[in-house]
Amino acid sequence: MLEPVADRPPVPLERVEPVEEIMKRFCTGGMSLGALSREAHETLAIGVNRFGGKSNSGEGGEDSVRWLKLSDVDENGHSPTLPHLKGLKNGDIATSKIKQVASGRFGVTPEYLRSAEQIEIKIAQGAKPGEGGQLPGVKIDQYIASIRYSKPGVTLISPPPHHDIYSIEDLAQLIYDLHMISPNAKVSVKLVSCVGIGTVAAGVAKANADVIQVSGHDGGTGASPLTSIKHAGGPWELGLAEVHQSLLLNHLRRQVILRVDGGLKTGYDVVMASLMGADEFGFGTIAMIAEGCIMARICHTNSCPVGVTTQKEELRKKFTGTPENVLDFFSFVAEEARHVLAQLGYTSLSQITGRADLLKPRDRPLHKTTGLDLKFVRDLPNVKHDREWSAYLPTHSNGPVLDDELLANPDVVAAILEHNELKLAVPICNTDRAVGARIAGEVAMRHGNRGWTGKLDITFTGCAG
């Protein structure tokens, strides 16, 4: 119903930013290992990592073998480290740069959090708002259960509201906790496109989030029954426009990166989302199609005929996808976006982010849309000349914290590195929150969840926050 209209002459395609730069803005949707097969999940991650994008773990933990770069790939593209995959190259890595915490129950450990470039708090799901994450027991085999610290055959549900979050203050504390344990990781908050999302997003920005994700209703999930994903949620366009406008009017837009997902499929979609305010773009269902999904729509039954959304060994052997398939798809999406940018007369996505003034109604009258008013999407604050808000801040900080003082102590550092035992007495006050989280993160980063044999015995005197 809307289309971009140029306000300047076209530019030569060679002047537009390269495919590689555009692809860095691409992410995969939060599809968990368990909802997807191991082959599909790891192939997506490797393919996206090859071009510098970000794959999303979904909730459910991640095998630590995926955090290492491959160096044992043979001439046939096979690796003993990941023997179930094909089309591999030395230097590939299967880690998901975005680690989702969702309910915080399944597979979330200090090591898992410290391995992330970005930690995503899933407040709700676009495909089934109002419900928590759900993985049927038939999809939980021994491997999936071990990753999620659960038991085979037991249905796993994250009841809403996730994390027992009932207010922005609760969310702010969780964001604080995550910044404590992993100070270099951005924290993103996943919201569902709906009326009033702009008010919530303003609160999320004030709560010190680095990224806000707006999820539309289109798409689906490889885990949930059909009754959960039909006739629920709203289009990403309405949610994105409201969030971008609300943040601009409250002078908060510079605080956060805006990501959108929920049915994006083409480079044209990417440009449209950028015009409405998106900085990054998530692809879910279409990314699975790129690696072999045939849209059989029986994901929740554990019987996917092409091995994409099943844990059955005999069906997983039918998976044919490779990282190259994923890379090729996203390359074509980015190339199409370049062509649209060139036609509009712009050389980068950054130049058109939030430029809703370039959107006009299509001259194609349809009876069912004659009464539809799209001003809400088109009449956003004019940012054609005011682009200061697009100079985004770096990863947010908790400021000076007690853990940093402790980690500046050479004896504490030695205890962590050399597995020593140490006793300390330290004063504490009520502004000291989540004390010990950053120390736990440092231990996990160096020794994993169970590899440290030292001991820190710290006695605090005072009143903790």
Tab-separated table of C-alpha atoms in Angstrom:
chain	number	residue	atom	x	y	z
A	1	MET	CA	0.000	0.000	0.000
A	2	LEU	CA	3.054	2.246	0.356
A	3	GLU	CA	6.038	2.639	-1.903
A	4	PRO	CA	9.277	4.649	-1.732
A	5	VAL	CA	9.473	7.716	-3.974
A	6	ALA	CA	12.806	9.389	-4.734
A	7	ASP	CA	13.424	13.025	-3.880
A	8	ARG	CA	16.689	13.208	-5.819
A	9	PRO	CA	18.164	11.759	-9.037
A	10	PRO	CA	19.317	8.117	-9.079
A	11	VAL	CA	22.981	7.363	-8.412
A	12	PRO	CA	25.218	4.787	-10.135
A	13	LEU	CA	25.057	1.398	-8.449
A	14	GLU	CA	28.807	1.342	-7.878
A	15	ARG	CA	28.461	4.337	-5.530
A	16	VAL	CA	26.124	2.447	-3.191
A	17	GLU	CA	27.671	0.767	-0.142
A	18	PRO	CA	28.783	-2.805	-0.865
A	19	VAL	CA	26.806	-5.952	-0.176
A	20	GLU	CA	29.162	-6.828	2.676
A	21	GLU	CA	28.293	-3.655	4.598
A	22	ILE	CA	24.543	-4.135	4.215
A	23	MET	CA	24.719	-7.776	5.302
A	24	LYS	CA	26.290	-6.780	8.624
A	25	ARG	CA	22.838	-5.450	9.543
A	26	PHE	CA	21.182	-8.846	9.003
A	27	CYS	CA	20.219	-11.228	11.806
A	28	THR	CA	18.342	-14.494	12.009
A	29	GLY	CA	15.207	-14.885	14.098
A	30	GLY	CA	15.209	-16.353	17.595
A	31	MET	CA	14.769	-19.996	16.572
A	32	SER	CA	16.044	-22.370	19.207
A	33	LEU	CA	18.056	-25.545	18.989
A	34	GLY	CA	15.276	-28.007	19.643
A	35	ALA	CA	12.718	-26.172	17.569
A	36	LEU	CA	15.289	-26.588	14.767
A	37	SER	CA	17.491	-29.608	14.237
A	38	ARG	CA	21.135	-29.360	15.173
A	39	GLU	CA	22.091	-29.388	11.481
A	40	ALA	CA	19.731	-26.542	10.564
A	41	HIS	CA	20.611	-24.410	13.599
A	42	GLU	CA	24.377	-24.684	13.161
A	43	THR	CA	24.274	-24.254	9.374
A	44	LEU	CA	22.337	-21.000	9.796
A	45	ALA	CA	24.835	-19.719	12.358
A	46	ILE	CA	27.892	-20.564	10.241
A	47	GLY	CA	26.366	-19.039	7.110
A	48	VAL	CA	25.491	-15.796	8.875
A	49	ASN	CA	28.864	-15.604	10.629
A	50	ARG	CA	30.640	-15.838	7.287
A	51	PHE	CA	29.343	-12.425	6.257
A	52	GLY	CA	29.521	-10.723	9.644
A	53	GLY	CA	25.819	-10.885	10.505
A	54	LYS	CA	24.335	-12.144	13.743
A	55	SER	CA	22.493	-15.412	14.267
A	56	ASN	CA	20.152	-15.797	17.244
A	57	SER	CA	20.386	-18.841	19.498
A	58	GLY	CA	16.746	-18.734	20.553
A	59	GLU	CA	16.206	-19.912	24.092
A	60	GLY	CA	17.741	-23.187	25.115
A	61	GLY	CA	21.487	-22.828	25.585
A	62	GLU	CA	24.326	-23.654	23.197
A	63	ASP	CA	26.934	-26.401	22.948
A	64	SER	CA	30.377	-25.020	23.852
A	65	VAL	CA	31.908	-26.837	20.855
A	66	ARG	CA	30.269	-24.163	18.709
A	67	TRP	CA	32.378	-21.394	20.245
A	68	LEU	CA	35.602	-22.586	18.587
A	69	LYS	CA	36.765	-21.781	15.062
A	70	LEU	CA	37.101	-24.860	12.889
A	71	SER	CA	40.614	-25.810	11.826
A	72	ASP	CA	40.153	-29.462	10.870
A	73	VAL	CA	38.022	-29.200	7.706
A	74	ASP	CA	39.075	-31.488	4.850
A	75	GLU	CA	38.899	-30.866	1.110
A	76	ASN	CA	35.350	-32.242	1.031
A	77	GLY	CA	34.029	-29.689	3.522
A	78	HIS	CA	33.724	-32.100	6.444
A	79	SER	CA	34.989	-31.578	9.988
A	80	PRO	CA	35.412	-34.171	12.789
A	81	THR	CA	34.378	-31.408	15.202
A	82	LEU	CA	30.969	-31.043	13.535
A	83	PRO	CA	30.697	-34.296	11.555
A	84	HIS	CA	26.972	-33.889	10.837
A	85	LEU	CA	27.520	-30.725	8.720
A	86	LYS	CA	28.732	-30.273	5.158
A	87	GLY	CA	30.095	-27.441	3.054
A	88	LEU	CA	32.380	-26.230	5.854
A	89	LYS	CA	35.574	-24.168	5.607
A	90	ASN	CA	38.479	-23.704	7.968
A	91	GLY	CA	37.815	-20.586	10.011
A	92	ASP	CA	34.061	-21.216	10.222
A	93	ILE	CA	32.475	-20.790	13.631
A	94	ALA	CA	29.001	-22.019	14.631
A	95	THR	CA	28.388	-19.711	17.588
A	96	SER	CA	25.252	-17.584	17.752
A	97	LYS	CA	26.360	-14.002	18.357
A	98	ILE	CA	22.957	-13.202	19.878
A	99	LYS	CA	22.224	-15.343	22.925
A	100	GLN	CA	18.621	-15.306	24.076
A	101	VAL	CA	17.784	-15.617	27.762
A	102	ALA	CA	13.967	-15.752	27.486
A	103	SER	CA	12.770	-17.320	30.750
A	104	GLY	CA	16.315	-17.711	32.021
A	105	ARG	CA	15.554	-21.331	32.784
A	106	PHE	CA	16.904	-23.339	29.906
A	107	GLY	CA	20.626	-23.483	29.257
A	108	VAL	CA	21.473	-20.014	30.609
A	109	THR	CA	24.851	-20.144	32.360
A	110	PRO	CA	27.679	-17.641	33.000
A	111	GLU	CA	29.747	-19.206	30.207
A	112	TYR	CA	26.814	-19.014	27.792
A	113	LEU	CA	26.301	-15.317	28.549
A	114	ARG	CA	29.982	-14.428	28.266
A	115	SER	CA	30.176	-16.087	24.832
A	116	ALA	CA	27.613	-13.631	23.443
A	117	GLU	CA	28.180	-10.422	21.521
A	118	GLN	CA	24.590	-9.546	22.322
A	119	ILE	CA	22.158	-10.884	24.938
A	120	GLU	CA	18.476	-10.806	24.036
A	121	ILE	CA	15.691	-10.600	26.592
A	122	LYS	CA	12.572	-12.097	25.043
A	123	ILE	CA	9.650	-10.287	26.645
A	124	ALA	CA	7.272	-11.829	24.110
A	125	GLN	CA	7.164	-13.543	20.721
A	126	GLY	CA	5.857	-11.886	17.590
A	127	ALA	CA	4.339	-15.055	16.173
A	128	LYS	CA	2.399	-15.855	19.360
A	129	PRO	CA	2.188	-12.848	21.701
A	130	GLY	CA	0.787	-13.519	25.143
A	131	GLU	CA	2.355	-16.953	25.324
A	132	GLY	CA	5.754	-18.079	26.482
A	133	GLY	CA	8.249	-20.184	24.604
A	134	GLN	CA	7.182	-23.780	24.136
A	135	LEU	CA	9.023	-26.904	23.048
A	136	PRO	CA	7.012	-30.140	22.864
A	137	GLY	CA	8.408	-33.105	24.744
A	138	VAL	CA	8.637	-35.185	21.568
A	139	LYS	CA	11.343	-32.790	20.281
A	140	ILE	CA	13.528	-33.088	23.380
A	141	ASP	CA	16.027	-35.904	22.955
A	142	GLN	CA	19.065	-36.576	25.131
A	143	TYR	CA	21.237	-33.965	23.384
A	144	ILE	CA	18.634	-31.186	23.526
A	145	ALA	CA	17.939	-32.004	27.174
A	146	SER	CA	21.641	-31.819	28.039
A	147	ILE	CA	21.979	-28.389	26.435
A	148	ARG	CA	18.884	-27.115	28.260
A	149	TYR	CA	19.699	-28.805	31.601
A	150	SER	CA	16.434	-30.696	31.426
A	151	LYS	CA	15.208	-34.256	30.880
A	152	PRO	CA	14.320	-35.991	27.603
A	153	GLY	CA	10.658	-36.044	26.742
A	154	VAL	CA	9.634	-33.267	29.147
A	155	THR	CA	7.773	-30.354	27.508
A	156	LEU	CA	9.510	-27.050	28.245
A	157	ILE	CA	7.427	-23.891	28.600
A	158	SER	CA	8.470	-20.344	29.508
A	159	PRO	CA	5.313	-18.896	31.048
A	160	PRO	CA	4.571	-15.217	30.399
A	161	PRO	CA	5.473	-12.646	31.510
A	162	HIS	CA	9.009	-13.895	31.055
A	163	HIS	CA	11.453	-13.472	33.950
A	164	ASP	CA	8.660	-12.399	36.311
A	165	ILE	CA	8.930	-8.953	34.750
A	166	TYR	CA	5.920	-6.877	35.704
A	167	SER	CA	7.357	-3.378	35.338
A	168	ILE	CA	10.032	-1.359	33.595
A	169	GLU	CA	11.911	-1.347	36.913
A	170	ASP	CA	12.062	-5.149	36.863
A	171	LEU	CA	13.330	-5.031	33.293
A	172	ALA	CA	15.911	-2.389	34.167
A	173	GLN	CA	17.280	-4.651	36.902
A	174	LEU	CA	17.599	-7.596	34.522
A	175	ILE	CA	19.380	-5.392	31.967
A	176	TYR	CA	21.676	-4.239	34.769
A	177	ASP	CA	22.377	-7.859	35.750
A	178	LEU	CA	23.280	-8.803	32.177
A	179	HIS	CA	25.538	-5.783	31.740
A	180	MET	CA	27.212	-6.821	34.992
A	181	ILE	CA	28.069	-10.355	33.948
A	182	SER	CA	29.028	-9.419	30.385
A	183	PRO	CA	29.997	-5.730	30.208
A	184	ASN	CA	31.024	-5.808	26.548
A	185	ALA	CA	27.814	-7.407	25.258
A	186	LYS	CA	24.903	-5.296	24.096
A	187	VAL	CA	21.560	-6.115	25.701
A	188	SER	CA	18.537	-6.263	23.415
A	189	VAL	CA	14.867	-6.457	24.358
A	190	LYS	CA	12.403	-8.215	22.073
A	191	LEU	CA	8.932	-6.652	21.943
A	192	VAL	CA	5.813	-7.533	19.966
A	193	SER	CA	4.256	-5.178	17.446
A	194	CYS	CA	0.992	-3.937	18.999
A	195	VAL	CA	-0.844	-0.747	19.912
A	196	GLY	CA	1.021	1.093	22.664
A	197	ILE	CA	4.417	-0.459	21.964
A	198	GLY	CA	5.949	3.021	21.673
A	199	THR	CA	5.324	3.766	25.354
A	200	VAL	CA	6.879	0.458	26.355
A	201	ALA	CA	9.861	1.043	24.068
A	202	ALA	CA	10.536	4.429	25.663
A	203	GLY	CA	10.672	2.691	29.030
A	204	VAL	CA	12.975	0.013	27.646
A	205	ALA	CA	15.361	2.684	26.329
A	206	LYS	CA	15.364	4.393	29.726
A	207	ALA	CA	16.057	1.009	31.330
A	208	ASN	CA	19.466	1.088	29.568
A	209	ALA	CA	18.836	-1.408	26.773
A	210	ASP	CA	21.185	-1.202	23.794
A	211	VAL	CA	18.848	-2.705	21.177
A	212	ILE	CA	15.061	-2.866	20.805
A	213	GLN	CA	13.619	-5.527	18.532
A	214	VAL	CA	10.126	-5.111	17.127
A	215	SER	CA	8.606	-8.434	16.073
A	216	GLY	CA	5.655	-8.645	13.722
A	217	HIS	CA	3.057	-11.385	13.544
A	218	ASP	CA	4.158	-12.899	10.242
A	219	GLY	CA	6.340	-15.951	10.373
A	220	GLY	CA	6.034	-18.828	12.776
A	221	THR	CA	7.884	-21.149	15.047
A	222	GLY	CA	9.238	-24.648	14.823
A	223	ALA	CA	7.989	-25.571	18.253
A	224	SER	CA	4.425	-24.451	18.919
A	225	PRO	CA	0.980	-25.792	18.043
A	226	LEU	CA	-0.871	-24.055	15.226
A	227	THR	CA	-3.485	-22.701	17.658
A	228	SER	CA	-0.767	-20.554	19.222
A	229	ILE	CA	0.421	-18.823	16.074
A	230	LYS	CA	-2.751	-18.195	14.084
A	231	HIS	CA	-4.607	-14.849	14.248
A	232	ALA	CA	-2.246	-13.297	16.804
A	233	GLY	CA	-0.034	-10.205	16.825
A	234	GLY	CA	0.195	-7.230	14.498
A	235	PRO	CA	2.229	-6.183	11.437
A	236	TRP	CA	5.789	-5.038	12.020
A	237	GLU	CA	5.188	-1.804	10.088
A	238	LEU	CA	2.785	-0.414	12.695
A	239	GLY	CA	4.954	-1.365	15.639
A	240	LEU	CA	8.188	-0.092	14.097
A	241	ALA	CA	6.677	3.261	13.104
A	242	GLU	CA	5.256	3.789	16.596
A	243	VAL	CA	8.514	2.856	18.350
A	244	HIS	CA	10.673	5.051	16.105
A	245	GLN	CA	8.315	8.015	16.566
A	246	SER	CA	8.032	7.583	20.326
A	247	LEU	CA	11.799	7.394	20.787
A	248	LEU	CA	12.394	10.455	18.611
A	249	LEU	CA	9.790	12.560	20.432
A	250	ASN	CA	11.253	11.560	23.805
A	251	HIS	CA	14.846	12.226	22.657
A	252	LEU	CA	15.752	8.575	23.207
A	253	ARG	CA	16.362	7.408	19.649
A	254	ARG	CA	20.131	7.743	19.909
A	255	GLN	CA	20.109	5.445	22.929
A	256	VAL	CA	19.123	2.300	21.043
A	257	ILE	CA	19.503	0.401	17.801
A	258	LEU	CA	16.142	-0.617	16.314
A	259	ARG	CA	15.783	-4.082	14.817
A	260	VAL	CA	12.699	-5.425	13.097
A	261	ASP	CA	11.560	-8.883	12.048
A	262	GLY	CA	8.359	-10.699	11.212
A	263	GLY	CA	8.132	-11.759	7.592
A	264	LEU	CA	10.954	-9.813	5.907
A	265	LYS	CA	11.941	-11.599	2.705
A	266	THR	CA	13.503	-9.229	0.150
A	267	GLY	CA	15.845	-6.308	-0.282
A	268	TYR	CA	12.795	-4.154	-0.976
A	269	ASP	CA	11.451	-5.118	2.472
A	270	VAL	CA	14.773	-4.075	3.988
A	271	VAL	CA	14.571	-0.620	2.394
A	272	MET	CA	10.946	-0.167	3.485
A	273	ALA	CA	11.835	-1.127	7.064
A	274	SER	CA	14.785	1.264	7.016
A	275	LEU	CA	12.548	4.134	5.875
A	276	MET	CA	10.296	3.447	8.864
A	277	GLY	CA	13.218	3.585	11.284
A	278	ALA	CA	14.916	0.182	11.406
A	279	ASP	CA	18.694	-0.124	11.713
A	280	GLU	CA	18.912	-3.931	11.611
A	281	PHE	CA	16.778	-6.602	10.018
A	282	GLY	CA	15.810	-10.084	11.169
A	283	PHE	CA	14.965	-13.032	8.922
A	284	GLY	CA	13.377	-16.202	10.261
A	285	THR	CA	11.247	-18.418	8.041
A	286	ILE	CA	12.885	-17.259	4.819
A	287	ALA	CA	16.339	-18.057	6.215
A	288	MET	CA	15.180	-21.620	6.901
A	289	ILE	CA	13.854	-21.864	3.353
A	290	ALA	CA	17.306	-20.831	2.114
A	291	GLU	CA	18.809	-23.888	3.807
A	292	GLY	CA	16.166	-26.352	2.663
A	293	CYS	CA	12.826	-25.823	4.454
A	294	ILE	CA	9.894	-26.736	2.181
A	295	MET	CA	7.155	-25.174	4.347
A	296	ALA	CA	5.511	-28.499	5.176
A	297	ARG	CA	3.988	-26.696	8.198
A	298	ILE	CA	4.344	-29.658	10.539
A	299	CYS	CA	7.201	-28.231	12.617
A	300	HIS	CA	5.429	-28.885	15.917
A	301	THR	CA	5.004	-32.613	15.153
A	302	ASN	CA	8.737	-33.438	15.049
A	303	SER	CA	8.225	-34.959	11.600
A	304	CYS	CA	9.828	-32.428	9.241
A	305	PRO	CA	10.483	-34.377	6.012
A	306	VAL	CA	13.667	-32.442	5.178
A	307	GLY	CA	15.333	-32.484	8.601
A	308	VAL	CA	15.025	-28.770	9.384
A	309	THR	CA	12.692	-28.849	12.409
A	310	THR	CA	12.969	-32.377	13.738
A	311	GLN	CA	15.122	-34.267	16.206
A	312	LYS	CA	14.501	-37.676	14.622
A	313	GLU	CA	17.813	-39.107	13.478
A	314	GLU	CA	16.465	-40.670	10.296
A	315	LEU	CA	14.848	-37.386	9.197
A	316	ARG	CA	17.826	-35.211	10.120
A	317	LYS	CA	19.911	-37.240	7.652
A	318	LYS	CA	17.753	-35.737	4.895
A	319	PHE	CA	18.965	-32.210	5.643
A	320	THR	CA	20.794	-30.882	2.573
A	321	GLY	CA	21.539	-27.267	3.496
A	322	THR	CA	25.007	-25.706	3.589
A	323	PRO	CA	26.350	-22.400	4.939
A	324	GLU	CA	26.912	-21.326	1.338
A	325	ASN	CA	23.149	-21.561	0.685
A	326	VAL	CA	22.516	-19.166	3.560
A	327	LEU	CA	25.279	-16.784	2.454
A	328	ASP	CA	23.965	-16.730	-1.119
A	329	PHE	CA	20.435	-15.848	-0.039
A	330	PHE	CA	21.491	-12.934	2.114
A	331	SER	CA	23.845	-11.739	-0.622
A	332	PHE	CA	20.924	-11.541	-3.052
A	333	VAL	CA	18.805	-9.667	-0.478
A	334	ALA	CA	21.581	-7.130	0.084
A	335	GLU	CA	22.145	-6.731	-3.668
A	336	GLU	CA	18.453	-6.006	-4.225
A	337	ALA	CA	18.567	-3.417	-1.439
A	338	ARG	CA	21.525	-1.771	-3.213
A	339	HIS	CA	19.516	-1.485	-6.430
A	340	VAL	CA	16.573	0.140	-4.618
A	341	LEU	CA	18.921	2.570	-2.865
A	342	ALA	CA	20.500	3.531	-6.186
A	343	GLN	CA	17.074	4.226	-7.688
A	344	LEU	CA	16.203	6.436	-4.713
A	345	GLY	CA	19.456	8.362	-5.090
A	346	TYR	CA	21.117	7.305	-1.826
A	347	THR	CA	24.378	5.495	-1.212
A	348	SER	CA	23.746	3.787	2.139
A	349	LEU	CA	20.954	2.538	4.371
A	350	SER	CA	22.079	4.955	7.091
A	351	GLN	CA	21.066	7.881	4.875
A	352	ILE	CA	17.446	6.724	4.609
A	353	THR	CA	16.853	5.370	8.119
A	354	GLY	CA	13.673	6.967	9.448
A	355	ARG	CA	12.978	8.849	6.195
A	356	ALA	CA	9.240	8.102	6.137
A	357	ASP	CA	8.795	11.287	4.097
A	358	LEU	CA	9.912	9.202	1.109
A	359	LEU	CA	6.924	6.866	1.504
A	360	LYS	CA	3.829	7.560	-0.591
A	361	PRO	CA	0.545	5.637	-1.045
A	362	ARG	CA	0.483	3.445	-4.118
A	363	ASP	CA	-1.698	4.756	-6.913
A	364	ARG	CA	-3.617	1.511	-7.000
A	365	PRO	CA	-7.077	2.017	-5.479
A	366	LEU	CA	-8.614	-1.097	-3.954
A	367	HIS	CA	-12.105	-1.205	-2.508
A	368	LYS	CA	-11.062	-2.927	0.708
A	369	THR	CA	-8.351	-0.341	1.496
A	370	THR	CA	-10.126	2.880	0.519
A	371	GLY	CA	-10.951	3.681	4.149
A	372	LEU	CA	-7.488	2.880	5.474
A	373	ASP	CA	-5.516	5.844	6.832
A	374	LEU	CA	-1.761	5.232	6.641
A	375	LYS	CA	-0.714	8.612	8.007
A	376	PHE	CA	0.345	6.916	11.210
A	377	VAL	CA	3.100	5.147	9.301
A	378	ARG	CA	3.991	7.969	6.891
A	379	ASP	CA	3.765	11.084	9.051
A	380	LEU	CA	6.726	10.410	11.318
A	381	PRO	CA	8.956	13.219	12.605
A	382	ASN	CA	10.876	14.699	9.678
A	383	VAL	CA	14.497	13.694	10.069
A	384	LYS	CA	15.664	14.618	6.583
A	385	HIS	CA	18.085	17.224	7.893
A	386	ASP	CA	18.324	16.326	11.586
A	387	ARG	CA	20.459	13.171	11.680
A	388	GLU	CA	22.180	13.643	15.045
A	389	TRP	CA	20.057	10.887	16.589
A	390	SER	CA	21.618	8.318	14.242
A	391	ALA	CA	25.044	8.650	15.894
A	392	TYR	CA	24.362	5.740	18.233
A	393	LEU	CA	25.999	5.383	21.602
A	394	PRO	CA	28.427	2.513	22.311
A	395	THR	CA	27.479	-0.443	24.502
A	396	HIS	CA	25.868	0.958	27.612
A	397	SER	CA	27.618	0.724	30.946
A	398	ASN	CA	26.497	0.264	34.527
A	399	GLY	CA	29.051	2.871	35.558
A	400	PRO	CA	31.570	2.267	38.355
A	401	VAL	CA	30.661	-0.913	40.250
A	402	LEU	CA	32.071	-2.805	43.220
A	403	ASP	CA	33.012	-5.789	41.067
A	404	ASP	CA	35.410	-3.643	39.059
A	405	GLU	CA	37.170	-2.644	42.281
A	406	LEU	CA	37.460	-6.297	43.255
A	407	LEU	CA	38.773	-7.284	39.826
A	408	ALA	CA	41.382	-4.516	40.083
A	409	ASN	CA	42.807	-6.347	43.109
A	410	PRO	CA	45.879	-8.354	41.953
A	411	ASP	CA	45.128	-11.069	44.514
A	412	VAL	CA	41.635	-11.588	43.089
A	413	VAL	CA	43.006	-11.739	39.540
A	414	ALA	CA	45.644	-14.256	40.620
A	415	ALA	CA	43.013	-16.379	42.353
A	416	ILE	CA	40.950	-16.494	39.161
A	417	LEU	CA	43.863	-17.213	36.831
A	418	GLU	CA	45.777	-19.654	39.062
A	419	HIS	CA	42.869	-21.401	40.855
A	420	ASN	CA	43.943	-19.968	44.230
A	421	GLU	CA	41.891	-19.617	47.391
A	422	LEU	CA	41.410	-16.121	48.787
A	423	LYS	CA	39.560	-14.512	51.690
A	424	LEU	CA	38.577	-10.847	51.643
A	425	ALA	CA	36.582	-8.428	53.794
A	426	VAL	CA	34.903	-5.656	51.775
A	427	PRO	CA	32.465	-2.867	52.730
A	428	ILE	CA	29.227	-2.702	50.747
A	429	CYS	CA	26.403	-0.154	50.427
A	430	ASN	CA	22.896	-0.148	48.997
A	431	THR	CA	24.012	1.185	45.603
A	432	ASP	CA	26.009	-2.002	45.045
A	433	ARG	CA	23.777	-4.330	43.023
A	434	ALA	CA	24.313	-7.762	41.453
A	435	VAL	CA	27.622	-8.000	43.313
A	436	GLY	CA	29.719	-10.946	42.189
A	437	ALA	CA	28.093	-11.274	38.774
A	438	ARG	CA	31.021	-9.759	36.897
A	439	ILE	CA	33.486	-11.873	38.839
A	440	ALA	CA	31.476	-14.968	37.912
A	441	GLY	CA	31.593	-13.861	34.296
A	442	GLU	CA	35.373	-13.494	34.393
A	443	VAL	CA	35.758	-16.961	35.913
A	444	ALA	CA	33.441	-18.492	33.294
A	445	MET	CA	35.203	-16.744	30.423
A	446	ARG	CA	38.551	-18.243	31.435
A	447	HIS	CA	37.587	-21.625	32.872
A	448	GLY	CA	34.056	-22.414	31.729
A	449	ASN	CA	31.193	-23.259	34.044
A	450	ARG	CA	32.984	-26.032	35.931
A	451	GLY	CA	36.692	-25.691	35.196
A	452	TRP	CA	37.716	-23.408	38.061
A	453	THR	CA	38.965	-25.120	41.223
A	454	GLY	CA	39.844	-22.003	43.226
A	455	LYS	CA	37.778	-20.286	45.904
A	456	LEU	CA	36.866	-16.685	46.660
A	457	ASP	CA	35.509	-16.139	50.168
A	458	ILE	CA	34.375	-12.512	50.399
A	459	THR	CA	32.747	-11.163	53.552
A	460	PHE	CA	30.714	-8.015	52.921
A	461	THR	CA	29.938	-5.513	55.648
A	462	GLY	CA	27.083	-3.090	55.165
A	463	CYS	CA	23.763	-3.096	53.321
A	464	ALA	CA	23.561	-4.438	49.777
A	465	GLY	CA	21.283	-3.042	47.084
